[in-house]
Short mmCIF file of C-alpha atoms in Angstrom, two decimals:
data_model
loop_
_atom_site.label_atom_id
_atom_site.label_comp_id
_atom_site.label_asym_id
_atom_site.label_seq_id
_atom_site.Cartn_x
_atom_site.Cartn_y
_atom_site.Cartn_z
CA MET A 1 98.17 95.56 101.58
CA THR A 2 98.27 98.40 99.15
CA VAL A 3 98.92 98.63 95.27
CA ALA A 4 98.80 102.56 93.89
CA ASP A 5 99.27 103.98 90.39
CA VAL A 6 99.87 107.87 90.12
CA SER A 7 99.18 109.86 87.20
CA GLY A 8 101.97 111.59 85.03
CA LYS A 9 105.55 110.72 84.80
CA GLY A 10 109.15 111.99 86.40
CA ILE A 11 109.94 113.52 89.51
CA PRO A 12 106.40 115.15 90.23
CA ALA A 13 104.67 111.86 89.76
CA ALA A 14 107.00 110.36 92.03
CA LEU A 15 106.58 113.01 94.55
CA PHE A 16 103.00 112.74 94.44
CA MET A 17 103.32 108.94 94.85
CA MET A 18 105.37 109.26 98.13
CA ILE A 19 103.08 111.74 99.57
CA SER A 20 100.12 109.57 98.63
CA LYS A 21 101.67 106.64 100.34
CA THR A 22 102.42 108.52 103.62
CA ILE A 23 99.02 110.11 104.09
CA LEU A 24 97.40 107.00 103.59
CA LYS A 25 99.64 104.97 105.85
CA ASN A 26 99.25 107.45 108.66
CA PHE A 27 95.34 107.71 108.30
CA ALA A 28 95.66 103.64 108.11
CA THR A 29 97.90 103.51 111.36
CA PHE A 30 95.86 105.93 113.55
CA THR A 31 92.23 104.93 112.50
CA THR A 32 90.48 104.13 115.98
CA THR A 33 87.29 102.54 114.42
CA PRO A 34 88.04 98.70 113.46
CA ASP A 35 87.20 98.23 109.67
CA ASP A 36 86.38 101.58 109.05
CA PHE A 37 88.55 101.68 106.03
CA SER A 38 86.45 103.79 103.61
CA ALA A 39 86.66 106.71 106.19
CA VAL A 40 90.97 106.08 106.08
CA VAL A 41 90.50 106.46 101.97
CA ALA A 42 88.02 109.37 101.98
CA CYS A 43 90.43 111.37 104.81
CA ALA A 44 93.50 110.31 102.64
CA ASN A 45 91.70 111.46 99.51
CA ASP A 46 90.72 114.97 101.02
CA GLN A 47 94.17 115.38 102.21
CA LEU A 48 95.87 114.90 98.71
CA CYS A 49 93.15 117.23 96.88
CA GLN A 50 94.65 120.26 99.36
CA ASN A 51 97.07 122.16 97.33
CA ASN A 52 96.96 119.95 94.29
CA GLU A 53 97.65 122.58 91.48
CA GLU A 54 99.10 120.24 89.31
CA MET A 55 95.77 117.85 89.13
CA MET A 56 97.48 114.88 89.96
CA PHE A 57 95.78 111.78 91.07
CA VAL A 58 96.51 108.32 92.24
CA THR A 59 94.38 104.67 91.82
CA VAL A 60 94.58 102.69 94.98
CA PHE A 61 93.61 99.18 96.11
CA PHE A 62 93.87 99.18 99.90
CA GLY A 63 92.94 96.00 101.85
CA VAL A 64 93.66 94.62 105.33
CA LEU A 65 93.45 90.86 105.97
CA GLU A 66 92.49 89.75 109.62
CA ILE A 67 94.64 86.69 109.95
CA SER A 68 92.46 85.05 112.80
CA THR A 69 89.29 84.90 110.47
CA GLY A 70 90.36 85.36 106.88
CA LYS A 71 88.34 88.46 106.53
CA PHE A 72 89.85 90.92 104.05
CA VAL A 73 88.36 94.18 104.01
CA PHE A 74 89.24 96.58 100.97
CA VAL A 75 88.46 99.75 99.46
CA ASN A 76 89.27 100.33 95.65
CA GLY A 77 90.01 104.07 94.27
CA GLY A 78 89.55 103.73 90.48
CA HIS A 79 92.28 100.87 90.66
CA ASN A 80 91.93 97.48 88.31
CA PRO A 81 90.47 94.81 90.02
CA PRO A 82 92.87 92.18 91.72
CA VAL A 83 92.70 88.65 90.84
CA ILE A 84 91.40 85.98 93.28
CA TYR A 85 92.84 82.79 93.41
CA HIS A 86 90.05 80.14 95.17
CA LYS A 87 92.21 76.94 95.98
CA LYS A 88 89.19 74.86 96.80
CA GLU A 89 87.99 75.37 92.92
CA ASN A 90 91.37 75.57 91.90
CA SER A 91 90.18 78.65 89.81
CA CYS A 92 90.91 82.50 89.52
CA GLU A 93 88.17 85.42 89.23
CA PHE A 94 88.63 89.22 89.19
CA LEU A 95 87.34 90.36 92.40
CA SER A 96 84.08 92.14 92.52
CA VAL A 97 85.02 95.99 93.27
CA LYS A 98 82.87 99.16 93.60
CA LYS A 99 83.60 101.55 91.16
CA ASN A 100 85.26 104.55 93.60
CA PHE A 101 86.77 107.31 92.34
CA VAL A 102 90.51 107.87 92.10
CA LEU A 103 92.44 110.07 95.11
CA GLY A 104 93.33 113.49 94.46
CA GLY A 105 90.72 113.97 92.14
CA MET A 106 88.05 115.73 93.87
CA ASP A 107 87.46 116.05 97.73
CA GLY A 108 84.53 115.07 99.45
CA VAL A 109 83.83 112.05 97.51
CA PRO A 110 82.57 108.86 99.34
CA PHE A 111 84.49 105.60 99.22
CA VAL A 112 82.42 102.15 99.67
CA GLN A 113 84.04 99.59 101.47
CA GLN A 114 83.78 95.92 100.87
CA GLU A 115 84.81 92.46 102.42
CA ILE A 116 85.48 89.15 101.57
CA TYR A 117 86.30 85.58 103.25
CA PHE A 118 89.41 83.95 102.14
CA GLU A 119 89.77 80.25 102.92
CA GLU A 120 93.09 78.18 103.56
CA GLY A 121 95.30 78.36 100.35
CA ASP A 122 93.60 81.36 98.75
CA LEU A 123 95.49 84.00 96.82
CA ILE A 124 94.90 87.63 95.78
CA PHE A 125 97.17 88.97 92.77
CA ALA A 126 97.08 93.12 92.74
CA TYR A 127 98.93 94.69 89.67
CA THR A 128 99.06 98.15 88.27
CA ASP A 129 97.61 98.57 84.60
CA GLY A 130 101.35 98.23 83.34
CA VAL A 131 100.41 94.52 83.15
CA ASN A 132 97.08 94.48 81.21
CA GLU A 133 98.07 97.46 79.16
CA ALA A 134 101.65 96.20 78.44
CA MET A 135 101.80 96.62 74.62
CA ASN A 136 104.24 94.61 71.84
CA ILE A 137 105.51 96.06 68.60
CA ASP A 138 101.73 96.00 66.87
CA HIS A 139 100.60 98.11 69.81
CA GLU A 140 98.27 95.10 70.97
CA GLU A 141 97.89 95.00 74.94
CA TYR A 142 98.55 91.97 76.87
CA THR A 143 94.66 92.26 78.30
CA SER A 144 93.19 91.51 81.67
CA GLU A 145 91.46 88.70 80.08
CA LYS A 146 95.00 87.43 79.03
CA LEU A 147 95.80 87.55 82.58
CA LEU A 148 93.25 85.56 83.97
CA ASN A 149 93.81 82.72 81.35
CA PHE A 150 97.28 82.62 82.29
CA MET A 151 96.51 82.69 85.97
CA ASN A 152 93.83 79.92 85.25
CA SER A 153 96.37 77.70 83.50
CA THR A 154 99.26 78.14 86.10
CA ASP A 155 99.88 76.42 89.43
CA LEU A 156 99.20 78.93 91.92
CA ASN A 157 100.12 76.70 94.94
CA GLY A 158 103.64 77.22 94.59
CA ASP A 159 106.14 79.92 96.00
CA LEU A 160 104.80 83.42 95.80
CA LYS A 161 107.77 84.82 94.05
CA ASN A 162 107.86 82.38 91.54
CA ILE A 163 104.40 82.79 90.59
CA LEU A 164 105.14 86.52 90.14
CA LYS A 165 107.94 85.61 88.08
CA LYS A 166 105.86 83.50 85.69
CA ILE A 167 103.13 85.86 85.53
CA ARG A 168 106.26 88.81 84.64
CA ALA A 169 107.34 86.08 82.06
CA ASP A 170 104.24 85.82 80.28
CA VAL A 171 103.64 89.63 80.24
CA ALA A 172 107.58 89.99 78.71
CA GLU A 173 106.64 87.37 76.34
CA HIS A 174 103.90 89.36 74.79
CA VAL A 175 106.00 92.68 74.67
CA GLY A 176 108.68 90.85 73.06
CA ALA A 177 111.01 93.60 71.66
CA ALA A 178 108.62 96.52 72.15
CA GLU A 179 109.72 99.06 74.87
CA GLN A 180 108.04 99.07 77.71
CA SER A 181 105.47 101.43 77.96
CA ASP A 182 104.54 101.87 81.68
CA ASP A 183 105.36 100.84 84.97
CA ILE A 184 104.66 97.10 86.11
CA THR A 185 103.95 96.58 89.76
CA MET A 186 102.64 93.09 91.27
CA MET A 187 101.97 91.94 94.45
CA ALA A 188 100.55 88.43 95.69
CA LEU A 189 99.39 87.68 98.97
CA ARG A 190 97.96 83.96 99.97
CA PHE A 191 96.06 83.25 103.25
CA ASN A 192 97.76 80.13 105.12
CA GLY A 193 94.99 79.73 107.38
CA LYS A 194 93.42 80.65 110.42
CA LYS A 195 95.94 81.73 113.26
#
């Protein structure tokens, strides 16, 4: 799974995001060393730094789930930490992520790879900062804390589409009549057990 957010707005930002997605996907597809995803992200970063005269960058959360074991290997490139739902404890927390640099900002930067193991029913929720930074008419942000509190007070064992709709509705309720201040992207992945 990959969730990313590009700096800037408009057509240049959209093009940079498209290029970022393509480069990251190509490196991930052709990697020859299993689980060496820190190298995948580092190579993608170096490629994005070439001819980047606009000094654009992209934050990325990149992870690969091994269905046979529940092992989830991930690299965080300056992105907000996802929320992990532990079914056994029926509770959510932010995933502990290393503070790696964004992609496209500087070449030759090392990226640290991490891993966790999912148990059956566990869920990961990744999102862009358009969620936690969504503002109401009083310029008050939704905040990461409110997101976590909402997820801890919501049944997360149902259909993923409905879970995403509930989170989106809570953000929309906070925003009210205010104009949307940033793009909102959300993604959820549940581990249904070893295959």
